[in-house]
């Protein structure tokens, strides 16, 4: 995990954002009370002022706990103010959905698992489990003190409040663990079916003893409402997640897979207009995914970013070696013009990615994946045509250098794959020596000073690239020159 130091200004702004979001959440609770009371709202607040204060204080304490949790565990969430807004927006949506279904159907049928399912998509597992517990407590306190039949004459039975508490805790954690292994949106439907068992069991165990007679119809009702809970939770998750992905640029595993599908617009163009670059990107994606997994980074993100790192070559695909046939167009150009064309693909890639409204990290890595490395082929060509004394910076990429581990991985994988293609002898020894020299050269050129990748991680990445390239460019038995007679 990257260690982030927040300035006093950032701490103040993040705290202010959290407070504002909390006030909006309290306002939403007031609105739900107004709707539930259906008249006599002022009288309700006067009569239940103690309960109102209890809910307000309890939710405020929980908000403080949330802030300090992220301050200690993951300051990146607090630094990105839209992330705080996103968390509270999802909390508010979950509370409203539960309240609506409880009012018009049954509290047992409320989509209580919606929040944990969507939280695990936009946050890490540990954070999702923590926020699920916070959501569980806020929901319980609100229902128990401001919407229960025995205290305020609301629509939720006391036993339903406690059953909901246990359902959110047990079912939510189960859903979070199951969803982390789901790779497609359709797979989330299967999670809904799997959650039906613990949810039904909790509702039967918690609510059935409170009845005077154990009628079969009552048990069936619990089962039906539990099914509604699970189905509604999954359906709402599938409907709302794409909106969250778009509004907050969330890179869920679902979206990453969609972005790397052949049907994605830029992938279509790359495949049709720059087939060599497309094939190169696929191999780089394979290498990057393995490297990210080896050092504990997001492998799916590394794979997706690798697909898009060279999309800038779409502007002039014929000017890049992998898309050329036998004739090299650069033979007609000066080294200086060639350098301008070659290095422009990094900036053009970032522009194209932004034009297609793709995630910002894709654009960042498109610019950073060559860092400030010199374009050696044209620098050497320029040296031959001059008397020497040329400034290498004029023949180098414009940077910046990688600012993340994934950007560093893409830089190594991209350069290693391109260099390996130029080898006439692709034996394991030659490939290993080549990859080692690629990494060493970039270290000497200080390409990794702006990212927090360690020497140990660079060693793991180097070994992984070597092993992967050995598999891609493995030796084959030569076919004998034998002409078979026609049968």
mmCIF file of C-alpha atoms in Angstrom, residues 31-371:
data_model
loop_
_atom_site.group_PDB
_atom_site.id
_atom_site.type_symbol
_atom_site.label_atom_id
_atom_site.label_comp_id
_atom_site.label_asym_id
_atom_site.label_seq_id
_atom_site.Cartn_x
_atom_site.Cartn_y
_atom_site.Cartn_z
ATOM 1 C CA UNK A 31 -37.249 13.123 4.675
ATOM 2 C CA UNK A 32 -37.972 9.416 5.188
ATOM 3 C CA UNK A 33 -39.627 10.221 8.543
ATOM 4 C CA UNK A 34 -41.770 12.888 6.875
ATOM 5 C CA UNK A 35 -42.907 10.401 4.239
ATOM 6 C CA UNK A 36 -43.538 7.636 6.784
ATOM 7 C CA UNK A 37 -45.576 9.779 9.184
ATOM 8 C CA UNK A 38 -47.930 11.055 6.448
ATOM 9 C CA UNK A 39 -48.912 14.212 8.334
ATOM 10 C CA UNK A 40 -48.286 15.393 11.849
ATOM 11 C CA UNK A 41 -44.533 15.502 11.286
ATOM 12 C CA UNK A 42 -43.944 18.351 13.744
ATOM 13 C CA UNK A 43 -45.903 16.511 16.438
ATOM 14 C CA UNK A 44 -43.905 13.371 15.708
ATOM 15 C CA UNK A 45 -40.585 15.156 16.233
ATOM 16 C CA UNK A 46 -41.840 16.787 19.430
ATOM 17 C CA UNK A 47 -43.018 13.462 20.833
ATOM 18 C CA UNK A 48 -39.942 11.523 19.726
ATOM 19 C CA UNK A 49 -37.245 14.139 20.308
ATOM 20 C CA UNK A 50 -35.218 11.741 22.493
ATOM 21 C CA UNK A 51 -35.185 9.105 19.761
ATOM 22 C CA UNK A 52 -34.309 11.686 17.109
ATOM 23 C CA UNK A 53 -31.342 12.846 19.193
ATOM 24 C CA UNK A 54 -30.276 9.221 19.745
ATOM 25 C CA UNK A 55 -30.249 8.514 15.987
ATOM 26 C CA UNK A 56 -28.453 11.794 15.205
ATOM 27 C CA UNK A 57 -25.748 11.192 17.822
ATOM 28 C CA UNK A 58 -25.309 7.515 16.905
ATOM 29 C CA UNK A 59 -24.923 8.285 13.180
ATOM 30 C CA UNK A 60 -22.516 11.151 13.996
ATOM 31 C CA UNK A 61 -20.343 8.832 16.075
ATOM 32 C CA UNK A 62 -20.355 6.268 13.260
ATOM 33 C CA UNK A 63 -19.344 8.982 10.789
ATOM 34 C CA UNK A 64 -16.381 9.869 13.023
ATOM 35 C CA UNK A 65 -15.431 6.185 13.163
ATOM 36 C CA UNK A 66 -15.592 5.979 9.349
ATOM 37 C CA UNK A 67 -13.357 9.031 8.972
ATOM 38 C CA UNK A 68 -10.718 7.793 11.413
ATOM 39 C CA UNK A 69 -10.799 4.314 9.859
ATOM 40 C CA UNK A 70 -9.876 5.684 6.442
ATOM 41 C CA UNK A 71 -7.429 8.166 7.952
ATOM 42 C CA UNK A 72 -5.513 5.243 9.477
ATOM 43 C CA UNK A 73 -6.080 2.532 6.868
ATOM 44 C CA UNK A 74 -6.399 4.269 3.494
ATOM 45 C CA UNK A 75 -5.923 8.029 3.221
ATOM 46 C CA UNK A 76 -6.336 7.794 -0.563
ATOM 47 C CA UNK A 77 -10.103 7.576 -0.002
ATOM 48 C CA UNK A 78 -10.095 10.825 1.986
ATOM 49 C CA UNK A 79 -7.852 12.596 -0.532
ATOM 50 C CA UNK A 80 -10.386 11.849 -3.271
ATOM 51 C CA UNK A 81 -13.383 13.854 -2.072
ATOM 52 C CA UNK A 82 -15.686 12.326 -4.711
ATOM 53 C CA UNK A 83 -15.015 8.950 -3.063
ATOM 54 C CA UNK A 84 -16.419 10.209 0.242
ATOM 55 C CA UNK A 85 -19.485 11.498 -1.599
ATOM 56 C CA UNK A 86 -19.827 8.146 -3.374
ATOM 57 C CA UNK A 87 -19.770 6.181 -0.098
ATOM 58 C CA UNK A 88 -22.437 8.347 1.514
ATOM 59 C CA UNK A 89 -24.522 8.381 -1.654
ATOM 60 C CA UNK A 90 -24.585 4.571 -1.654
ATOM 61 C CA UNK A 91 -25.456 4.550 2.059
ATOM 62 C CA UNK A 92 -28.337 6.941 1.417
ATOM 63 C CA UNK A 93 -29.629 4.997 -1.590
ATOM 64 C CA UNK A 94 -29.511 1.748 0.409
ATOM 65 C CA UNK A 95 -31.457 3.268 3.324
ATOM 66 C CA UNK A 96 -34.130 4.702 0.992
ATOM 67 C CA UNK A 97 -34.540 1.428 -0.904
ATOM 68 C CA UNK A 98 -34.930 -0.504 2.355
ATOM 69 C CA UNK A 99 -37.457 1.992 3.680
ATOM 70 C CA UNK A 100 -39.593 1.968 0.522
ATOM 71 C CA UNK A 101 -39.774 -1.839 0.327
ATOM 72 C CA UNK A 102 -40.426 -2.132 4.086
ATOM 73 C CA UNK A 103 -43.285 0.384 3.803
ATOM 74 C CA UNK A 104 -45.058 -1.167 0.819
ATOM 75 C CA UNK A 105 -44.061 -4.860 0.980
ATOM 76 C CA UNK A 106 -42.293 -6.109 4.121
ATOM 77 C CA UNK A 107 -39.174 -5.294 6.128
ATOM 78 C CA UNK A 108 -38.012 -8.882 5.558
ATOM 79 C CA UNK A 109 -38.168 -8.314 1.783
ATOM 80 C CA UNK A 110 -36.029 -5.137 1.903
ATOM 81 C CA UNK A 111 -32.908 -5.290 -0.328
ATOM 82 C CA UNK A 112 -30.584 -5.195 2.671
ATOM 83 C CA UNK A 113 -27.724 -6.858 0.772
ATOM 84 C CA UNK A 114 -27.577 -4.214 -1.964
ATOM 85 C CA UNK A 115 -25.066 -2.038 -0.105
ATOM 86 C CA UNK A 116 -22.482 -4.735 0.744
ATOM 87 C CA UNK A 117 -22.645 -6.095 -2.832
ATOM 88 C CA UNK A 118 -21.938 -2.726 -4.425
ATOM 89 C CA UNK A 119 -19.450 -1.672 -1.720
ATOM 90 C CA UNK A 120 -17.171 -4.610 -2.465
ATOM 91 C CA UNK A 121 -17.046 -3.519 -6.130
ATOM 92 C CA UNK A 122 -15.901 0.042 -5.439
ATOM 93 C CA UNK A 123 -13.725 -0.639 -2.384
ATOM 94 C CA UNK A 124 -11.288 -3.255 -1.197
ATOM 95 C CA UNK A 125 -12.668 -6.242 0.704
ATOM 96 C CA UNK A 126 -11.536 -5.065 4.146
ATOM 97 C CA UNK A 127 -13.038 -1.623 3.633
ATOM 98 C CA UNK A 128 -16.273 -3.090 2.266
ATOM 99 C CA UNK A 129 -16.661 -5.329 5.337
ATOM 100 C CA UNK A 130 -16.075 -2.354 7.641
ATOM 101 C CA UNK A 131 -18.596 -0.143 5.826
ATOM 102 C CA UNK A 132 -21.099 -2.995 5.781
ATOM 103 C CA UNK A 133 -20.911 -3.011 9.587
ATOM 104 C CA UNK A 134 -21.452 0.758 9.691
ATOM 105 C CA UNK A 135 -24.407 0.472 7.309
ATOM 106 C CA UNK A 136 -25.823 -2.338 9.451
ATOM 107 C CA UNK A 137 -25.692 -0.175 12.596
ATOM 108 C CA UNK A 138 -27.089 2.973 10.958
ATOM 109 C CA UNK A 139 -29.951 1.008 9.432
ATOM 110 C CA UNK A 140 -30.693 -0.749 12.723
ATOM 111 C CA UNK A 141 -30.625 2.446 14.820
ATOM 112 C CA UNK A 142 -32.878 4.301 12.375
ATOM 113 C CA UNK A 143 -35.422 1.476 12.104
ATOM 114 C CA UNK A 144 -35.414 0.689 15.817
ATOM 115 C CA UNK A 145 -35.787 4.238 17.144
ATOM 116 C CA UNK A 146 -37.686 6.039 14.370
ATOM 117 C CA UNK A 147 -39.560 3.385 12.405
ATOM 118 C CA UNK A 148 -40.515 0.535 14.752
ATOM 119 C CA UNK A 149 -44.044 -0.409 15.758
ATOM 120 C CA UNK A 150 -43.433 -0.729 19.493
ATOM 121 C CA UNK A 151 -41.653 2.639 19.985
ATOM 122 C CA UNK A 152 -43.031 5.124 17.464
ATOM 123 C CA UNK A 153 -45.829 3.201 15.813
ATOM 124 C CA UNK A 154 -43.801 2.752 12.603
ATOM 125 C CA UNK A 155 -44.033 -0.041 10.099
ATOM 126 C CA UNK A 156 -41.239 -2.379 11.247
ATOM 127 C CA UNK A 157 -41.627 -4.952 13.990
ATOM 128 C CA UNK A 158 -38.969 -5.088 16.705
ATOM 129 C CA UNK A 159 -37.996 -8.648 15.748
ATOM 130 C CA UNK A 160 -37.628 -7.549 12.107
ATOM 131 C CA UNK A 161 -35.134 -4.893 13.196
ATOM 132 C CA UNK A 162 -32.947 -7.522 14.870
ATOM 133 C CA UNK A 163 -33.396 -9.995 12.010
ATOM 134 C CA UNK A 164 -32.299 -7.260 9.582
ATOM 135 C CA UNK A 165 -29.255 -6.545 11.764
ATOM 136 C CA UNK A 166 -28.100 -10.156 11.537
ATOM 137 C CA UNK A 167 -29.032 -10.461 7.853
ATOM 138 C CA UNK A 168 -26.906 -7.465 6.862
ATOM 139 C CA UNK A 169 -23.962 -8.657 8.939
ATOM 140 C CA UNK A 170 -23.891 -12.340 7.954
ATOM 141 C CA UNK A 171 -25.405 -12.075 4.481
ATOM 142 C CA UNK A 172 -23.389 -8.961 3.684
ATOM 143 C CA UNK A 173 -20.030 -10.493 4.591
ATOM 144 C CA UNK A 174 -20.914 -13.676 2.695
ATOM 145 C CA UNK A 175 -21.873 -11.597 -0.344
ATOM 146 C CA UNK A 176 -18.650 -9.578 -0.185
ATOM 147 C CA UNK A 177 -16.500 -12.707 -0.198
ATOM 148 C CA UNK A 178 -18.530 -14.295 -2.993
ATOM 149 C CA UNK A 179 -18.589 -11.173 -5.182
ATOM 150 C CA UNK A 180 -14.808 -10.796 -5.114
ATOM 151 C CA UNK A 181 -14.512 -14.014 -7.128
ATOM 152 C CA UNK A 182 -17.213 -13.029 -9.656
ATOM 153 C CA UNK A 183 -15.824 -11.826 -12.984
ATOM 154 C CA UNK A 184 -19.017 -11.132 -14.976
ATOM 155 C CA UNK A 185 -22.235 -9.255 -14.295
ATOM 156 C CA UNK A 186 -24.194 -12.426 -14.993
ATOM 157 C CA UNK A 187 -22.170 -14.209 -12.323
ATOM 158 C CA UNK A 188 -23.598 -11.839 -9.721
ATOM 159 C CA UNK A 189 -27.011 -13.434 -10.310
ATOM 160 C CA UNK A 190 -25.595 -16.723 -9.030
ATOM 161 C CA UNK A 191 -24.419 -14.897 -5.905
ATOM 162 C CA UNK A 192 -28.035 -13.894 -5.308
ATOM 163 C CA UNK A 193 -29.092 -17.533 -5.364
ATOM 164 C CA UNK A 194 -26.247 -18.485 -3.010
ATOM 165 C CA UNK A 195 -27.244 -15.772 -0.520
ATOM 166 C CA UNK A 196 -30.805 -17.077 -0.349
ATOM 167 C CA UNK A 197 -29.760 -19.903 2.010
ATOM 168 C CA UNK A 198 -28.182 -17.851 4.856
ATOM 169 C CA UNK A 199 -30.785 -15.059 4.539
ATOM 170 C CA UNK A 200 -33.713 -17.490 4.801
ATOM 171 C CA UNK A 201 -32.092 -19.340 7.680
ATOM 172 C CA UNK A 202 -31.550 -16.086 9.624
ATOM 173 C CA UNK A 203 -35.121 -14.891 9.067
ATOM 174 C CA UNK A 204 -36.639 -18.233 10.113
ATOM 175 C CA UNK A 205 -34.422 -18.610 13.192
ATOM 176 C CA UNK A 206 -34.949 -14.997 14.309
ATOM 177 C CA UNK A 207 -38.628 -14.443 13.568
ATOM 178 C CA UNK A 208 -40.399 -17.789 13.816
ATOM 179 C CA UNK A 209 -40.029 -18.151 17.636
ATOM 180 C CA UNK A 210 -41.895 -14.857 18.095
ATOM 181 C CA UNK A 211 -45.054 -16.393 16.627
ATOM 182 C CA UNK A 212 -47.642 -18.220 18.669
ATOM 183 C CA UNK A 213 -48.045 -21.075 16.196
ATOM 184 C CA UNK A 214 -45.558 -22.364 13.681
ATOM 185 C CA UNK A 215 -47.744 -22.304 10.589
ATOM 186 C CA UNK A 216 -46.369 -23.555 7.282
ATOM 187 C CA UNK A 217 -47.658 -20.398 5.629
ATOM 188 C CA UNK A 218 -45.534 -18.222 7.901
ATOM 189 C CA UNK A 219 -42.408 -20.195 7.037
ATOM 190 C CA UNK A 220 -43.258 -19.926 3.330
ATOM 191 C CA UNK A 221 -43.665 -16.164 3.733
ATOM 192 C CA UNK A 222 -40.202 -15.922 5.265
ATOM 193 C CA UNK A 223 -38.808 -17.929 2.360
ATOM 194 C CA UNK A 224 -40.592 -15.804 -0.267
ATOM 195 C CA UNK A 225 -39.544 -12.519 1.345
ATOM 196 C CA UNK A 226 -35.963 -13.785 1.645
ATOM 197 C CA UNK A 227 -35.973 -14.566 -2.076
ATOM 198 C CA UNK A 228 -37.297 -11.063 -2.769
ATOM 199 C CA UNK A 229 -34.497 -9.602 -0.607
ATOM 200 C CA UNK A 230 -31.776 -11.472 -2.514
ATOM 201 C CA UNK A 231 -33.278 -10.933 -5.983
ATOM 202 C CA UNK A 232 -33.951 -7.234 -5.395
ATOM 203 C CA UNK A 233 -30.455 -6.726 -3.942
ATOM 204 C CA UNK A 234 -28.798 -8.276 -6.995
ATOM 205 C CA UNK A 235 -31.077 -6.559 -9.540
ATOM 206 C CA UNK A 236 -30.568 -3.149 -7.945
ATOM 207 C CA UNK A 237 -26.822 -3.843 -7.750
ATOM 208 C CA UNK A 238 -26.705 -4.628 -11.482
ATOM 209 C CA UNK A 239 -28.801 -1.558 -12.380
ATOM 210 C CA UNK A 240 -27.052 0.998 -10.174
ATOM 211 C CA UNK A 241 -23.438 -0.190 -10.523
ATOM 212 C CA UNK A 242 -23.071 1.016 -14.161
ATOM 213 C CA UNK A 243 -24.296 4.455 -13.056
ATOM 214 C CA UNK A 244 -21.716 4.524 -10.257
ATOM 215 C CA UNK A 245 -19.006 3.350 -12.671
ATOM 216 C CA UNK A 246 -19.828 6.194 -15.035
ATOM 217 C CA UNK A 247 -20.429 8.947 -12.473
ATOM 218 C CA UNK A 248 -17.347 8.240 -10.328
ATOM 219 C CA UNK A 249 -15.066 6.561 -12.936
ATOM 220 C CA UNK A 250 -14.963 3.349 -10.934
ATOM 221 C CA UNK A 251 -12.801 0.595 -12.386
ATOM 222 C CA UNK A 252 -14.644 -2.532 -11.314
ATOM 223 C CA UNK A 253 -13.608 -5.937 -12.636
ATOM 224 C CA UNK A 254 -16.765 -5.894 -14.779
ATOM 225 C CA UNK A 255 -15.873 -2.606 -16.442
ATOM 226 C CA UNK A 256 -12.239 -3.572 -16.982
ATOM 227 C CA UNK A 257 -13.314 -6.710 -18.826
ATOM 228 C CA UNK A 258 -15.721 -4.714 -20.969
ATOM 229 C CA UNK A 259 -12.979 -2.212 -21.838
ATOM 230 C CA UNK A 260 -10.650 -4.992 -22.989
ATOM 231 C CA UNK A 261 -13.253 -6.803 -25.098
ATOM 232 C CA UNK A 262 -12.805 -6.773 -28.886
ATOM 233 C CA UNK A 263 -16.085 -4.862 -29.121
ATOM 234 C CA UNK A 264 -14.684 -1.862 -27.198
ATOM 235 C CA UNK A 265 -14.467 1.104 -29.662
ATOM 236 C CA UNK A 266 -10.720 1.771 -29.388
ATOM 237 C CA UNK A 267 -9.912 -1.935 -29.445
ATOM 238 C CA UNK A 268 -11.936 -2.257 -32.647
ATOM 239 C CA UNK A 269 -9.998 0.587 -34.239
ATOM 240 C CA UNK A 270 -6.657 -0.784 -33.089
ATOM 241 C CA UNK A 271 -7.452 -4.213 -34.494
ATOM 242 C CA UNK A 272 -8.586 -2.813 -37.849
ATOM 243 C CA UNK A 273 -6.080 0.003 -38.372
ATOM 244 C CA UNK A 274 -2.972 -1.106 -36.450
ATOM 245 C CA UNK A 275 -2.978 -4.889 -36.208
ATOM 246 C CA UNK A 276 0.708 -5.062 -35.297
ATOM 247 C CA UNK A 277 0.218 -2.680 -32.382
ATOM 248 C CA UNK A 278 -2.868 -4.616 -31.313
ATOM 249 C CA UNK A 279 -0.933 -7.907 -31.215
ATOM 250 C CA UNK A 280 1.920 -6.214 -29.365
ATOM 251 C CA UNK A 281 -0.546 -4.825 -26.789
ATOM 252 C CA UNK A 282 -2.056 -8.264 -26.182
ATOM 253 C CA UNK A 283 1.355 -9.736 -25.355
ATOM 254 C CA UNK A 284 2.234 -6.736 -23.153
ATOM 255 C CA UNK A 285 -1.110 -7.197 -21.356
ATOM 256 C CA UNK A 286 -0.258 -10.841 -20.673
ATOM 257 C CA UNK A 287 3.152 -9.853 -19.278
ATOM 258 C CA UNK A 288 1.772 -6.960 -17.218
ATOM 259 C CA UNK A 289 -0.969 -9.095 -15.682
ATOM 260 C CA UNK A 290 1.555 -11.707 -14.546
ATOM 261 C CA UNK A 291 3.941 -9.055 -13.190
ATOM 262 C CA UNK A 292 1.224 -7.211 -11.259
ATOM 263 C CA UNK A 293 0.071 -10.469 -9.727
ATOM 264 C CA UNK A 294 3.649 -11.315 -8.733
ATOM 265 C CA UNK A 295 4.090 -8.109 -6.688
ATOM 266 C CA UNK A 296 0.542 -7.903 -5.312
ATOM 267 C CA UNK A 297 -0.826 -5.155 -7.578
ATOM 268 C CA UNK A 298 -4.206 -5.144 -9.350
ATOM 269 C CA UNK A 299 -3.621 -7.659 -12.144
ATOM 270 C CA UNK A 300 -6.858 -6.897 -13.995
ATOM 271 C CA UNK A 301 -6.123 -3.168 -14.001
ATOM 272 C CA UNK A 302 -2.573 -3.773 -15.282
ATOM 273 C CA UNK A 303 -3.951 -5.973 -18.062
ATOM 274 C CA UNK A 304 -6.546 -3.382 -19.102
ATOM 275 C CA UNK A 305 -4.072 -0.489 -19.045
ATOM 276 C CA UNK A 306 -1.651 -2.488 -21.219
ATOM 277 C CA UNK A 307 -4.320 -2.865 -23.898
ATOM 278 C CA UNK A 308 -4.532 0.933 -24.206
ATOM 279 C CA UNK A 309 -0.952 2.037 -23.626
ATOM 280 C CA UNK A 310 -0.157 2.393 -27.354
ATOM 281 C CA UNK A 311 -3.493 3.623 -28.765
ATOM 282 C CA UNK A 312 -1.780 6.892 -29.723
ATOM 283 C CA UNK A 313 -0.242 5.012 -32.654
ATOM 284 C CA UNK A 314 -3.670 5.101 -34.309
ATOM 285 C CA UNK A 315 -2.872 8.619 -35.525
ATOM 286 C CA UNK A 316 -0.147 7.333 -37.872
ATOM 287 C CA UNK A 317 -0.005 3.527 -37.559
ATOM 288 C CA UNK A 318 2.136 3.101 -40.670
ATOM 289 C CA UNK A 319 4.968 5.045 -39.010
ATOM 290 C CA UNK A 320 5.589 2.315 -36.417
ATOM 291 C CA UNK A 321 7.661 -0.766 -37.165
ATOM 292 C CA UNK A 322 5.117 -3.377 -36.023
ATOM 293 C CA UNK A 323 2.574 -2.069 -38.561
ATOM 294 C CA UNK A 324 4.970 -1.770 -41.501
ATOM 295 C CA UNK A 325 5.610 -4.364 -44.173
ATOM 296 C CA UNK A 326 9.005 -4.315 -45.873
ATOM 297 C CA UNK A 327 9.333 -0.579 -46.459
ATOM 298 C CA UNK A 328 10.250 1.752 -43.611
ATOM 299 C CA UNK A 329 8.769 5.244 -44.141
ATOM 300 C CA UNK A 330 11.350 6.756 -41.815
ATOM 301 C CA UNK A 331 14.070 6.306 -44.451
ATOM 302 C CA UNK A 332 12.618 9.375 -46.175
ATOM 303 C CA UNK A 333 12.567 11.513 -43.012
ATOM 304 C CA UNK A 334 15.169 13.310 -40.929
ATOM 305 C CA UNK A 335 15.899 11.823 -37.476
ATOM 306 C CA UNK A 336 14.384 14.894 -35.836
ATOM 307 C CA UNK A 337 11.069 14.520 -37.662
ATOM 308 C CA UNK A 338 11.005 10.788 -36.980
ATOM 309 C CA UNK A 339 11.562 11.415 -33.270
ATOM 310 C CA UNK A 340 8.678 13.900 -33.184
ATOM 311 C CA UNK A 341 6.357 11.366 -34.814
ATOM 312 C CA UNK A 342 7.429 8.453 -32.611
ATOM 313 C CA UNK A 343 7.301 10.241 -29.280
ATOM 314 C CA UNK A 344 4.003 11.967 -30.092
ATOM 315 C CA UNK A 345 2.154 8.647 -29.732
ATOM 316 C CA UNK A 346 2.356 8.932 -25.941
ATOM 317 C CA UNK A 347 0.582 12.316 -25.857
ATOM 318 C CA UNK A 348 -1.811 11.371 -28.662
ATOM 319 C CA UNK A 349 -2.747 8.236 -26.750
ATOM 320 C CA UNK A 350 -3.679 10.284 -23.679
ATOM 321 C CA UNK A 351 -5.782 12.645 -25.830
ATOM 322 C CA UNK A 352 -7.576 9.750 -27.497
ATOM 323 C CA UNK A 353 -8.278 8.060 -24.167
ATOM 324 C CA UNK A 354 -9.759 11.276 -22.782
ATOM 325 C CA UNK A 355 -11.804 11.784 -25.948
ATOM 326 C CA UNK A 356 -13.387 8.359 -25.454
ATOM 327 C CA UNK A 357 -13.982 9.208 -21.762
ATOM 328 C CA UNK A 358 -11.906 6.300 -20.497
ATOM 329 C CA UNK A 359 -10.420 6.197 -16.955
ATOM 330 C CA UNK A 360 -7.779 8.792 -16.137
ATOM 331 C CA UNK A 361 -5.223 6.170 -15.142
ATOM 332 C CA UNK A 362 -5.249 4.890 -18.744
ATOM 333 C CA UNK A 363 -4.266 8.348 -20.005
ATOM 334 C CA UNK A 364 -1.627 8.756 -17.286
ATOM 335 C CA UNK A 365 0.113 5.508 -18.168
ATOM 336 C CA UNK A 366 -0.153 6.178 -21.923
ATOM 337 C CA UNK A 367 1.972 9.290 -21.301
ATOM 338 C CA UNK A 368 4.311 7.707 -18.749
ATOM 339 C CA UNK A 369 5.107 4.298 -20.233
ATOM 340 C CA UNK A 370 8.232 5.570 -22.048
ATOM 341 C CA UNK A 371 9.188 8.049 -19.362
#
